Short mmCIF file of N, CA, C and O in Angstrom, two decimals:
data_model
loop_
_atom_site.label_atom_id
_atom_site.label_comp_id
_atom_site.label_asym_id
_atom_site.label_seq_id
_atom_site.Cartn_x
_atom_site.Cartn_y
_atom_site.Cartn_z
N UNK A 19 -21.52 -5.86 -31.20
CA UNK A 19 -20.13 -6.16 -30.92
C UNK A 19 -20.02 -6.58 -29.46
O UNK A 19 -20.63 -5.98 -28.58
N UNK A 20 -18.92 -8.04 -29.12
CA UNK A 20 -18.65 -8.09 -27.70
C UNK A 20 -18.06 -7.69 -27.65
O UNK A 20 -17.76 -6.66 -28.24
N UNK A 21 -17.10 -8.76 -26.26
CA UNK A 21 -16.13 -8.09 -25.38
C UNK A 21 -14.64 -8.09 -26.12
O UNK A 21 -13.59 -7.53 -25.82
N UNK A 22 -14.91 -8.71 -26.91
CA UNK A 22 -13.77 -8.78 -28.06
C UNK A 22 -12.90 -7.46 -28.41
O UNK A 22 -11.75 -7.50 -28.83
N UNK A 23 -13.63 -6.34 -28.17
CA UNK A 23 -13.07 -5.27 -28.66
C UNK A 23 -12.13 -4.36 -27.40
O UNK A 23 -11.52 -3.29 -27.48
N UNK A 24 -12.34 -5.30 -26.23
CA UNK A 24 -11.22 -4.52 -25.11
C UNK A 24 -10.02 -5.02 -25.21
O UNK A 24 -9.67 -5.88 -26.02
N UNK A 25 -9.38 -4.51 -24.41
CA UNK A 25 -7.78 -4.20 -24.65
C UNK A 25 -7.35 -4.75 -26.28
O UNK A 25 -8.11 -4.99 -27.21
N UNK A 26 -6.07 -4.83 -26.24
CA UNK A 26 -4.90 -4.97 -27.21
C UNK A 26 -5.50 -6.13 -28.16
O UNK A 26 -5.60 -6.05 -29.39
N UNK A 27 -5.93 -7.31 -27.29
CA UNK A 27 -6.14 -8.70 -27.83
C UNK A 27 -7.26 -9.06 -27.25
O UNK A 27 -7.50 -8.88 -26.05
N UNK A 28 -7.87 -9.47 -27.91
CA UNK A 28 -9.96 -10.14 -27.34
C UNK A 28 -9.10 -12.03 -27.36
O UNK A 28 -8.44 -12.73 -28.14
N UNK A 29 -9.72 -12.11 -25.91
CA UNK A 29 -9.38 -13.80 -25.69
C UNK A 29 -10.93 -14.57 -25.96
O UNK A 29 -11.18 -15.75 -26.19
N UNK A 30 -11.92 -13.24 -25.82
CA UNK A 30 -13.07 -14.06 -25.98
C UNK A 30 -14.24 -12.98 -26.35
O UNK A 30 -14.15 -11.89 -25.78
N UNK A 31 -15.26 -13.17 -27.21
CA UNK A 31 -16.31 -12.39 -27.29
C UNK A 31 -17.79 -12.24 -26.60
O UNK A 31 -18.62 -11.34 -26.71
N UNK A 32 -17.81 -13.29 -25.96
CA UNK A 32 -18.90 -13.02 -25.43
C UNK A 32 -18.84 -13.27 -23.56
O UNK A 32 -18.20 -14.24 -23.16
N UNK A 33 -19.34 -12.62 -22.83
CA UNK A 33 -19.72 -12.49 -21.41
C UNK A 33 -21.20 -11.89 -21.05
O UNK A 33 -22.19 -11.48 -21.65
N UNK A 34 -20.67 -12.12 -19.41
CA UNK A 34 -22.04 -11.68 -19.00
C UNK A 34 -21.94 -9.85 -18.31
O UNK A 34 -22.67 -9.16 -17.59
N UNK A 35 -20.63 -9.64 -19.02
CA UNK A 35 -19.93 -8.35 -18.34
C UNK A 35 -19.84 -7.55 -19.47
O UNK A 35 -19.09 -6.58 -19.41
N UNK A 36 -20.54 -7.81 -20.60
CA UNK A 36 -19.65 -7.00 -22.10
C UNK A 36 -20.38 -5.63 -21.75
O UNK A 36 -19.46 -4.87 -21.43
N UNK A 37 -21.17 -5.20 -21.68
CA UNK A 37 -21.40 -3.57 -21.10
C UNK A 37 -19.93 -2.83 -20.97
O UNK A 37 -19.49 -1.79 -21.45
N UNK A 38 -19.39 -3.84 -20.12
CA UNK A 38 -18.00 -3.08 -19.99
C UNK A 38 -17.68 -2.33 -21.11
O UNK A 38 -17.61 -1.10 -20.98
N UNK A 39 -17.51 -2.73 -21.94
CA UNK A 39 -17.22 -2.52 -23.58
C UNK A 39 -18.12 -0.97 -23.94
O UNK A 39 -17.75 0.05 -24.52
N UNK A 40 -19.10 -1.25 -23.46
CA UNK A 40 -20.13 -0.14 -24.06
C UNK A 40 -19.65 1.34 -23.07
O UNK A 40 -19.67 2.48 -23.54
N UNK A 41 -19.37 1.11 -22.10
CA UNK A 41 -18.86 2.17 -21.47
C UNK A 41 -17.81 2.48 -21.87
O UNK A 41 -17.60 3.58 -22.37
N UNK A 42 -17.08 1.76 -21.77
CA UNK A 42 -15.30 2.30 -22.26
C UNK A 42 -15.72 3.24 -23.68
O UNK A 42 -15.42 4.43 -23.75
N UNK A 43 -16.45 2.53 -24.73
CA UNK A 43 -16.59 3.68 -25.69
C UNK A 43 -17.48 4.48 -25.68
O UNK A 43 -17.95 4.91 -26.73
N UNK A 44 -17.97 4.91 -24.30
CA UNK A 44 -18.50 5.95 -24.21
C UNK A 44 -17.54 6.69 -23.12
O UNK A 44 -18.21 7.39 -22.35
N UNK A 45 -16.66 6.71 -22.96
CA UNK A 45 -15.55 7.20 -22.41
C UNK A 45 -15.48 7.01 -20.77
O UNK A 45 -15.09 7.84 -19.95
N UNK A 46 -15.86 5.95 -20.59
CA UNK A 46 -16.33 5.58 -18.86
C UNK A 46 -15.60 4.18 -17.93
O UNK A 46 -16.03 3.09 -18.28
N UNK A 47 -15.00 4.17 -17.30
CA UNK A 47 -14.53 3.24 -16.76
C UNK A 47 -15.38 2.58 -15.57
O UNK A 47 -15.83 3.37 -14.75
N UNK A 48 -15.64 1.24 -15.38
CA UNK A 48 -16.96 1.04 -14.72
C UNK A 48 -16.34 -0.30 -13.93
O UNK A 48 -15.38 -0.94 -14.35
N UNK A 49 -17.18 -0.62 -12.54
CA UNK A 49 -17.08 -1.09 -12.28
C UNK A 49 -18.33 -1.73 -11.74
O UNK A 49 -19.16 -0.82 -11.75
N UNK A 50 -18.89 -2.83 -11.28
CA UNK A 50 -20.21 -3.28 -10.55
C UNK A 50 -20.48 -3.04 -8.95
O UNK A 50 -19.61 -2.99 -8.08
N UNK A 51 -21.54 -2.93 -8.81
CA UNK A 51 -22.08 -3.16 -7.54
C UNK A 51 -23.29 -4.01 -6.87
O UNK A 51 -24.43 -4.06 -7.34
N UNK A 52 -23.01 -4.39 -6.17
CA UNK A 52 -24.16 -5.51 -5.80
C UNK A 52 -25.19 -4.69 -5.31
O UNK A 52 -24.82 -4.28 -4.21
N UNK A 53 -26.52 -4.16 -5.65
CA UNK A 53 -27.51 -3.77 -4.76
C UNK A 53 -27.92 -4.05 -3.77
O UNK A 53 -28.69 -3.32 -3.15
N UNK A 54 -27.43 -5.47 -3.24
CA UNK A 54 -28.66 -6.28 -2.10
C UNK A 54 -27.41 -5.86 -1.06
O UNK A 54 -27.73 -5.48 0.06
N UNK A 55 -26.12 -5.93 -1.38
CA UNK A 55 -25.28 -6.08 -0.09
C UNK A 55 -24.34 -4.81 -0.10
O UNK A 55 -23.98 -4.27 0.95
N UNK A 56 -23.96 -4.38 -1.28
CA UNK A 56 -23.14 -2.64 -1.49
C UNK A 56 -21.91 -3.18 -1.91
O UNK A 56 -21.02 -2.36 -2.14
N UNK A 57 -21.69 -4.27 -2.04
CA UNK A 57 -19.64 -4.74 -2.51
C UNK A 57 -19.63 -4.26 -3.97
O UNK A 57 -20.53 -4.50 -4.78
N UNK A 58 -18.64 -3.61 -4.20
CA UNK A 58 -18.27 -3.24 -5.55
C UNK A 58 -17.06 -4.11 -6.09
O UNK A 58 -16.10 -4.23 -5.33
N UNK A 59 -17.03 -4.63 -7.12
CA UNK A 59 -15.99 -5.20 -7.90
C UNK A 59 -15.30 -4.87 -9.37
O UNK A 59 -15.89 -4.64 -10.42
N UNK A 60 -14.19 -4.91 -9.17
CA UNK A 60 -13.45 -4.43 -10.61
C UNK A 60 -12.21 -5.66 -10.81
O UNK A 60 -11.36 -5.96 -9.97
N UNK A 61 -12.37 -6.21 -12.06
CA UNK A 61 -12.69 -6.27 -12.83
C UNK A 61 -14.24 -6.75 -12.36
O UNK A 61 -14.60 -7.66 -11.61
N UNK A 62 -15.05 -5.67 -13.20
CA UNK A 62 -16.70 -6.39 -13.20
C UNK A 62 -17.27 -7.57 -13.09
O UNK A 62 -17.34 -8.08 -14.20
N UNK A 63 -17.66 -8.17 -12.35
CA UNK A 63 -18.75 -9.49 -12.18
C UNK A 63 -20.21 -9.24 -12.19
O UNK A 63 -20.65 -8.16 -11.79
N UNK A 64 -20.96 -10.13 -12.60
CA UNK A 64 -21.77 -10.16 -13.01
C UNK A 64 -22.56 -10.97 -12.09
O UNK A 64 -23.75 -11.02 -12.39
N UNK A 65 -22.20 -11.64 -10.99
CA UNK A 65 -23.02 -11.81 -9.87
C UNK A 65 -22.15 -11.56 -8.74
O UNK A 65 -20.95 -11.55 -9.02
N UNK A 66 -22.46 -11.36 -7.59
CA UNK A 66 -21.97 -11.22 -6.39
C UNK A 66 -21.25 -12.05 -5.61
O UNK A 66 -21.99 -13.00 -5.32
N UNK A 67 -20.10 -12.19 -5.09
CA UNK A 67 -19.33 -13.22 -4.47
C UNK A 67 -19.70 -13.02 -3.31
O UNK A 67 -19.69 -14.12 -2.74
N UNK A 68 -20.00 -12.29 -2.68
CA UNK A 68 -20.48 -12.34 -0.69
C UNK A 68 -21.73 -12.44 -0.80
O UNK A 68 -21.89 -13.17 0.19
N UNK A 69 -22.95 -12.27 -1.29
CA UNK A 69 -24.25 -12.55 -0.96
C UNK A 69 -24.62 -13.43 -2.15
O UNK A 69 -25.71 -13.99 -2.05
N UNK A 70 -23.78 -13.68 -3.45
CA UNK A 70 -24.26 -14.57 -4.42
C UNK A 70 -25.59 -13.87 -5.14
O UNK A 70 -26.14 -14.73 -5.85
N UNK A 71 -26.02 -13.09 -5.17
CA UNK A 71 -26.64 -11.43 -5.15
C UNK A 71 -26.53 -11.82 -7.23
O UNK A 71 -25.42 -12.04 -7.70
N UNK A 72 -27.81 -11.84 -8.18
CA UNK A 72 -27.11 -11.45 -9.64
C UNK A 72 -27.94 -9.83 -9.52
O UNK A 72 -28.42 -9.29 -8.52
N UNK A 73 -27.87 -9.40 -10.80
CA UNK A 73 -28.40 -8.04 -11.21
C UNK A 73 -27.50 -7.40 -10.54
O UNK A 73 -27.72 -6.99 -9.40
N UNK A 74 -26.17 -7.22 -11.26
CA UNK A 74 -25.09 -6.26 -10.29
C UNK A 74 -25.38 -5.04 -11.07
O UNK A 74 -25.71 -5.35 -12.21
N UNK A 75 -25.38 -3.61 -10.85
CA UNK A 75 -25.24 -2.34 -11.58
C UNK A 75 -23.80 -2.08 -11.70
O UNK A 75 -22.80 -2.49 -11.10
N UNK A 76 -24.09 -1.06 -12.94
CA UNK A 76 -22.81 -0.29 -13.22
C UNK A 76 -22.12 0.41 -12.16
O UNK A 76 -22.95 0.12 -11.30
N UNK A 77 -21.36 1.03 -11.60
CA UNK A 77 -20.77 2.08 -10.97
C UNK A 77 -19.66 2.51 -11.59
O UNK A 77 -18.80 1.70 -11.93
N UNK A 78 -19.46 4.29 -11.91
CA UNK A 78 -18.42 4.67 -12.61
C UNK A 78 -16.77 4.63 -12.14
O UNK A 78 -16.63 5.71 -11.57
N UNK A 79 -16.07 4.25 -12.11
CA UNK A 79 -14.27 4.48 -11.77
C UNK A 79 -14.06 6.01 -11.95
O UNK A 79 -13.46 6.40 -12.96
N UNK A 80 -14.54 6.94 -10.99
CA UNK A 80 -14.04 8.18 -11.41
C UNK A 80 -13.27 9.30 -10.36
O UNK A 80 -13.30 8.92 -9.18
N UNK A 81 -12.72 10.33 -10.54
CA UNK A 81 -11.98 11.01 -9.53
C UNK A 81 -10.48 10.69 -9.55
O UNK A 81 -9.89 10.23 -10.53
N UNK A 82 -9.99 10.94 -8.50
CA UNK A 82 -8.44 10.32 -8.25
C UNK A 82 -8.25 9.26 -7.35
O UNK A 82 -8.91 9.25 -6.31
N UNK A 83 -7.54 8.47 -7.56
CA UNK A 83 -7.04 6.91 -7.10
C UNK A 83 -5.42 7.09 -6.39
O UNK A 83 -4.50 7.76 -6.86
N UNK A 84 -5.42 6.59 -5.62
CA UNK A 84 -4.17 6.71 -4.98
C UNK A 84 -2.92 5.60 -4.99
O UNK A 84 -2.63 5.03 -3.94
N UNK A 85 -2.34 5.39 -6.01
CA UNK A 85 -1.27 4.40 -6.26
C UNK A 85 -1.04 3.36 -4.65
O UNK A 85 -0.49 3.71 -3.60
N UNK A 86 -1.62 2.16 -4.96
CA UNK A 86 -1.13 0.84 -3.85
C UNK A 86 0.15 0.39 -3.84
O UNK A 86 0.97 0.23 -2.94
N UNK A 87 0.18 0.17 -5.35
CA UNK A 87 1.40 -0.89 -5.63
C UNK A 87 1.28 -0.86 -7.25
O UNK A 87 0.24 -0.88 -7.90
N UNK A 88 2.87 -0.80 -7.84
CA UNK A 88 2.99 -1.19 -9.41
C UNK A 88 4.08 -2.04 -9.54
O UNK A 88 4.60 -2.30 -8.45
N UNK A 89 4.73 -2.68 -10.70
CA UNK A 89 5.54 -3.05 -11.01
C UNK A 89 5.84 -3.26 -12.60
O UNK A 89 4.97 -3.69 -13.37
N UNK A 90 7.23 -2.88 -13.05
CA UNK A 90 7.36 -2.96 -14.07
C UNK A 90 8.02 -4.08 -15.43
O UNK A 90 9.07 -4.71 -15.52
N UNK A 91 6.98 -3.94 -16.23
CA UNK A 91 7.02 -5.43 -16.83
C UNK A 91 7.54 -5.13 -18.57
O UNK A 91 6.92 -4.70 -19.55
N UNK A 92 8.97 -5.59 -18.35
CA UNK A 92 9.81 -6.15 -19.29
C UNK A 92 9.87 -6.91 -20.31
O UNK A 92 10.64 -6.72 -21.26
N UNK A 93 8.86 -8.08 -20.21
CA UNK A 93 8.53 -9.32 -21.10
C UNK A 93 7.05 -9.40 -21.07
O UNK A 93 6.54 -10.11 -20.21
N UNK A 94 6.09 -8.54 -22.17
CA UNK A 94 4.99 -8.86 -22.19
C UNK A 94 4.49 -10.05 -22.76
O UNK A 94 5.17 -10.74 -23.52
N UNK A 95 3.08 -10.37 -22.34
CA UNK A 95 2.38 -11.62 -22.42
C UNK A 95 1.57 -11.61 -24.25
O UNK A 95 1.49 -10.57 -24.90
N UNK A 96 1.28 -12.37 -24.54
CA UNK A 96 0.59 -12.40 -25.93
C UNK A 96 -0.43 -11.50 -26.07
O UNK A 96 -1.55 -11.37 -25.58
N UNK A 97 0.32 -10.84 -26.95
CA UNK A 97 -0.62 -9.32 -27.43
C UNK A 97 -0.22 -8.25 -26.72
O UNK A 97 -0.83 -7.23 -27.02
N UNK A 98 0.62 -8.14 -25.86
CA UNK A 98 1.61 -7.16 -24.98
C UNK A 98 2.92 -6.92 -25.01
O UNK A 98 3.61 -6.11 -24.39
N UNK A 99 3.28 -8.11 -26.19
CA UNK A 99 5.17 -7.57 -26.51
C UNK A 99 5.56 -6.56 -26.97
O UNK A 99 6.68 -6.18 -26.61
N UNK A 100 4.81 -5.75 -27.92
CA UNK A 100 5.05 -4.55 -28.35
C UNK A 100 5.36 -3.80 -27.47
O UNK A 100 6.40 -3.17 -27.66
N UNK A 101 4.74 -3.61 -26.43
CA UNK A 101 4.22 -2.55 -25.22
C UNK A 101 5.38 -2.53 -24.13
O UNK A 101 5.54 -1.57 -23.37
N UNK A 102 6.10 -3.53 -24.12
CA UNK A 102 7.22 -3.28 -23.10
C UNK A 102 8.43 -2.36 -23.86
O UNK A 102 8.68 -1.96 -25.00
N UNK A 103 9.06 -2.28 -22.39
CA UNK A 103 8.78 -2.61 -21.15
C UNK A 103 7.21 -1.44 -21.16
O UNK A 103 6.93 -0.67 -22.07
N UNK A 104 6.61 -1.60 -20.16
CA UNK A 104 5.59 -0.85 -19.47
C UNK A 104 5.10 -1.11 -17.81
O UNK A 104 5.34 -2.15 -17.19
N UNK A 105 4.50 -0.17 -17.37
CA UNK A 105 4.36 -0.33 -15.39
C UNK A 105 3.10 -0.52 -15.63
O UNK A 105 2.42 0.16 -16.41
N UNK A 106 2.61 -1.78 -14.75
CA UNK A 106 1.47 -1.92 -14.18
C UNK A 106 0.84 -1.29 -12.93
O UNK A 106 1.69 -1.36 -12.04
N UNK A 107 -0.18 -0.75 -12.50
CA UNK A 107 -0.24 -0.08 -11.40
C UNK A 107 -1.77 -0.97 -10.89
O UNK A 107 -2.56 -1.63 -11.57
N UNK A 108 -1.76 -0.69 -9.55
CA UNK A 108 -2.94 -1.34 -8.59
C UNK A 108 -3.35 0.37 -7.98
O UNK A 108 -2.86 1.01 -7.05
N UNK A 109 -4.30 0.67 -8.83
CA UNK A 109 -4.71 1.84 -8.03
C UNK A 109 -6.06 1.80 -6.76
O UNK A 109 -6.92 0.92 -6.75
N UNK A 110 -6.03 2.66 -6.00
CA UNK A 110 -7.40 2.47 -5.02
C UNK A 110 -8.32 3.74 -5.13
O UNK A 110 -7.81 4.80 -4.76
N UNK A 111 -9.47 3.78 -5.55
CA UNK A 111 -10.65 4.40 -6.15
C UNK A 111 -11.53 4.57 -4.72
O UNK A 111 -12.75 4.50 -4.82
N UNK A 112 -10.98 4.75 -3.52
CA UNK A 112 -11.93 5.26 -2.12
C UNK A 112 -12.78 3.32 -1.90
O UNK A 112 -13.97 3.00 -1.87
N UNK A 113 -11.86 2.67 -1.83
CA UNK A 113 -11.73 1.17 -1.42
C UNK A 113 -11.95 -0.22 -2.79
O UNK A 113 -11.98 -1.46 -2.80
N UNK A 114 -12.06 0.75 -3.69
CA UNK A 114 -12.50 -0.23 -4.93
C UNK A 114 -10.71 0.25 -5.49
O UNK A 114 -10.18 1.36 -5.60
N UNK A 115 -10.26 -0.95 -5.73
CA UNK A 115 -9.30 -1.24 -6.05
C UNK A 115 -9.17 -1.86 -7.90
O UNK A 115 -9.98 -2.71 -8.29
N UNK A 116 -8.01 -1.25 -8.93
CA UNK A 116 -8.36 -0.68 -10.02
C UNK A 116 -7.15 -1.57 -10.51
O UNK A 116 -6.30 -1.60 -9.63
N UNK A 117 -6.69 -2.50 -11.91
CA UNK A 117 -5.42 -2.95 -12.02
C UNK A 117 -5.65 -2.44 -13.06
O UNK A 117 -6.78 -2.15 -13.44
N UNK A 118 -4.36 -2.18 -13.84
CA UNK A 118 -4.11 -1.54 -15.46
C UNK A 118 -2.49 -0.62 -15.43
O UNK A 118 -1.73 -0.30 -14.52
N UNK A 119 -2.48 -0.42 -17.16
CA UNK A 119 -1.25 -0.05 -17.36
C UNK A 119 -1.55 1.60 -16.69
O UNK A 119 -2.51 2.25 -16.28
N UNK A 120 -0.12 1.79 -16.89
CA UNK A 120 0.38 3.36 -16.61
C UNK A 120 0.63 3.80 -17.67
O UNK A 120 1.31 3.12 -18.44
N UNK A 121 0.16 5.11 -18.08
CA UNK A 121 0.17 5.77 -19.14
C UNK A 121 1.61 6.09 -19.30
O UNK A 121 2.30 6.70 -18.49
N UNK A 122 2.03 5.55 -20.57
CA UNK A 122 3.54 5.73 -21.21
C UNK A 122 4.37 6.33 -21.05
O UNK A 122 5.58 6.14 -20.96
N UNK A 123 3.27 7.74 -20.93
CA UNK A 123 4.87 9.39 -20.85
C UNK A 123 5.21 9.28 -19.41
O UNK A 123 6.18 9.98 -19.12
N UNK A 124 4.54 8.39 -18.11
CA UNK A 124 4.74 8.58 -17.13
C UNK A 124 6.47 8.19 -16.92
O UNK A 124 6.72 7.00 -17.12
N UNK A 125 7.41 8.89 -16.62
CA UNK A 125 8.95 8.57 -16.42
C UNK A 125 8.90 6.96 -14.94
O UNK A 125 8.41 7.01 -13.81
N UNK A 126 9.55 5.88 -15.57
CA UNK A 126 9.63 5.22 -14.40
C UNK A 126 9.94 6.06 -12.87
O UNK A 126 9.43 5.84 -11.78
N UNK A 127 10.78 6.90 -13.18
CA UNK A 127 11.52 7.67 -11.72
C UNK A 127 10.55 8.39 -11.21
O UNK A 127 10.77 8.82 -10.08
N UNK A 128 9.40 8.69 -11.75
CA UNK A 128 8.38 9.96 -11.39
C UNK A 128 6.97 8.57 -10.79
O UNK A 128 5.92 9.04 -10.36
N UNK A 129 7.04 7.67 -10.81
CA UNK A 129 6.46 6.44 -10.06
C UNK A 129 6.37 6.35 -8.69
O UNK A 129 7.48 5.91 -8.41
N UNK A 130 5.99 6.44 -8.01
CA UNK A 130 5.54 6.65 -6.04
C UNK A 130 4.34 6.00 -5.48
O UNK A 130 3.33 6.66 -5.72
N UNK A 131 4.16 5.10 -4.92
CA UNK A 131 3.26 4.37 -3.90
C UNK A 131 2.70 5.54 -3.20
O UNK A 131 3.48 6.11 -2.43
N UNK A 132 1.26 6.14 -3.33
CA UNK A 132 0.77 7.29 -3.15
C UNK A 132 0.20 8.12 -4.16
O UNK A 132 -0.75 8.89 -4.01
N UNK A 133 0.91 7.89 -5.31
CA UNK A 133 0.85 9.42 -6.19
C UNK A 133 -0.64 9.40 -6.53
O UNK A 133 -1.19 8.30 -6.61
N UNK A 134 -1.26 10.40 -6.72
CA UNK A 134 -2.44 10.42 -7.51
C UNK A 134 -2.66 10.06 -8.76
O UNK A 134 -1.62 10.32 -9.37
N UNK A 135 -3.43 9.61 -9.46
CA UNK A 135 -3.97 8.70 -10.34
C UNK A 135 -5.30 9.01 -10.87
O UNK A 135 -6.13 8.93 -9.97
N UNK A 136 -5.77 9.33 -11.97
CA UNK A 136 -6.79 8.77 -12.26
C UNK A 136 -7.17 7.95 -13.81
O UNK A 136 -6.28 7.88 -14.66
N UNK A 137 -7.97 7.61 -13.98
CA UNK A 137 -8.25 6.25 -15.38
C UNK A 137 -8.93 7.45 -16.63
O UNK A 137 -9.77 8.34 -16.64
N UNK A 138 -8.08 6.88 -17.48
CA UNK A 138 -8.30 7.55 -18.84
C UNK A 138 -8.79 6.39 -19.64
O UNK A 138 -8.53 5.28 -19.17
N UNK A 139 -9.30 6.44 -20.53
CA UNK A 139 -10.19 5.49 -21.59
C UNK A 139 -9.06 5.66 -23.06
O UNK A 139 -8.60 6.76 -23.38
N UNK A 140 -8.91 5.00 -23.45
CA UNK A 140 -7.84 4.92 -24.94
C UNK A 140 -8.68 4.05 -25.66
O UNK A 140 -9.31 3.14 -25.14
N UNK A 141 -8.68 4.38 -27.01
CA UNK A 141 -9.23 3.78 -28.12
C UNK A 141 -7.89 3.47 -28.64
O UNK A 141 -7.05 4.37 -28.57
N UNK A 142 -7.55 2.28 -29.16
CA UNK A 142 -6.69 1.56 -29.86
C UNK A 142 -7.21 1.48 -31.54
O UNK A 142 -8.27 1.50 -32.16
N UNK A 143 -5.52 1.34 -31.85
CA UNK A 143 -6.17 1.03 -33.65
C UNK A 143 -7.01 -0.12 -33.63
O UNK A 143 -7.09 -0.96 -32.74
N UNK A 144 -7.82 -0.03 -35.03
CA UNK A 144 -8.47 -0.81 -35.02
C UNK A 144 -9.82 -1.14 -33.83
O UNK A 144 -10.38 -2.21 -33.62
N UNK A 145 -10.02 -0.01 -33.30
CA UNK A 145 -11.04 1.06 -32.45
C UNK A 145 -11.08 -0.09 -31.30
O UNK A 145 -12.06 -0.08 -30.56
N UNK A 146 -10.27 -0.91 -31.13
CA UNK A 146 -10.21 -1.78 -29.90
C UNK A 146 -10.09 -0.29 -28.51
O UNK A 146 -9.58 0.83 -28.63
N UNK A 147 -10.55 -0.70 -27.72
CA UNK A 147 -10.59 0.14 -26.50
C UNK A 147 -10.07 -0.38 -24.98
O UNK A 147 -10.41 -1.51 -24.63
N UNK A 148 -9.36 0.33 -24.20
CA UNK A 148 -8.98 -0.21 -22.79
C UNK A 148 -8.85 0.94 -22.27
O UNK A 148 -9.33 1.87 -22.91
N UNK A 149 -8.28 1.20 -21.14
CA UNK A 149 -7.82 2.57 -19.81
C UNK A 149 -6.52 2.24 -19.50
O UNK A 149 -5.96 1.15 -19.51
N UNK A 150 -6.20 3.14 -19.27
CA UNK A 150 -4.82 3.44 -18.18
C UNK A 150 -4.81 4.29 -17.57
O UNK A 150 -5.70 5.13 -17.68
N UNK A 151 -3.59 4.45 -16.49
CA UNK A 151 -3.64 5.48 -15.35
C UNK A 151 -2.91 6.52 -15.90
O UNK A 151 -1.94 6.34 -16.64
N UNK A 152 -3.40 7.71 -15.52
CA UNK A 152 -2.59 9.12 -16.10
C UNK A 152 -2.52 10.05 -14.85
O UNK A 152 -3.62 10.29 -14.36
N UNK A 153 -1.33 10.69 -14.16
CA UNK A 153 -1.19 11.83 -13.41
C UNK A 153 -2.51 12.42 -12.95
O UNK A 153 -3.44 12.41 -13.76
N UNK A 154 -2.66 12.87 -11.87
CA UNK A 154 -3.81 13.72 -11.92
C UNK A 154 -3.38 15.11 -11.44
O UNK A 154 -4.21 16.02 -11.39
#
């Protein structure tokens, strides 16, 4: 199986990043790292943008993240209308920076630039898989 099986809607099945996939259903949120130079990237790449560096490793998304910036979105995009409204959040993982939804029960009013954060793994029907941010 590819990458087809993340989030809500697969735009495409195959990459050079589908691992991603294999972690999420092993309950892991991941991001890469370049060995030759130390830059970490999320969403995952598969070669290096500052040293041009391939053979990136896994690194896990784990601990608490400290809310940057969110905003909340009213009119979702194809394969996201159901889901509104819902908050997007930009979390920061100790300089690796994290985008994804906010977990549902979170009350818009209980939302704060700061709050603690960390990434939960969700299996979707139809065993499609993605993360969101949940309280910590």
């Amino acid at each position: 199986m590819g990458f087809e099986k993340f989030g809500r809607k697969g735009f495409t099945s195959q990459t050079r990043v589908s691992a991603f996939v294999d972690y999420l259903e092993k309950g892991e949120l991941c991001a890469t790292r370049c060995p030759a130079c130390g830059r970490v990237y999320f969403p995952p790449r598969a070669d290096c943008a500052g040293c041009l560096g391939s053979g990136l490793e896994w690194a896990k998304i784990e601990g608490n993240g400290s809310l940057v910036s969110y905003t909340r979105v009213n009119y979702g995009p194809a394969g996201f209308e159901s889901d509104a409204p819902y908050t997007l959040a930009l979390v920061d993982f100790n300089g690796v920076k994290v985008f994804g939804q906010l977990n549902a029960d979170v009350p818009e009013t209980a939302v704060r630039v700061g709050m603690l954060l960390q990434p939960a793994v969700v299996t979707l029907p139809g065993g499609q898989v993605t993360y969101e941010f949940l309280p910590a």
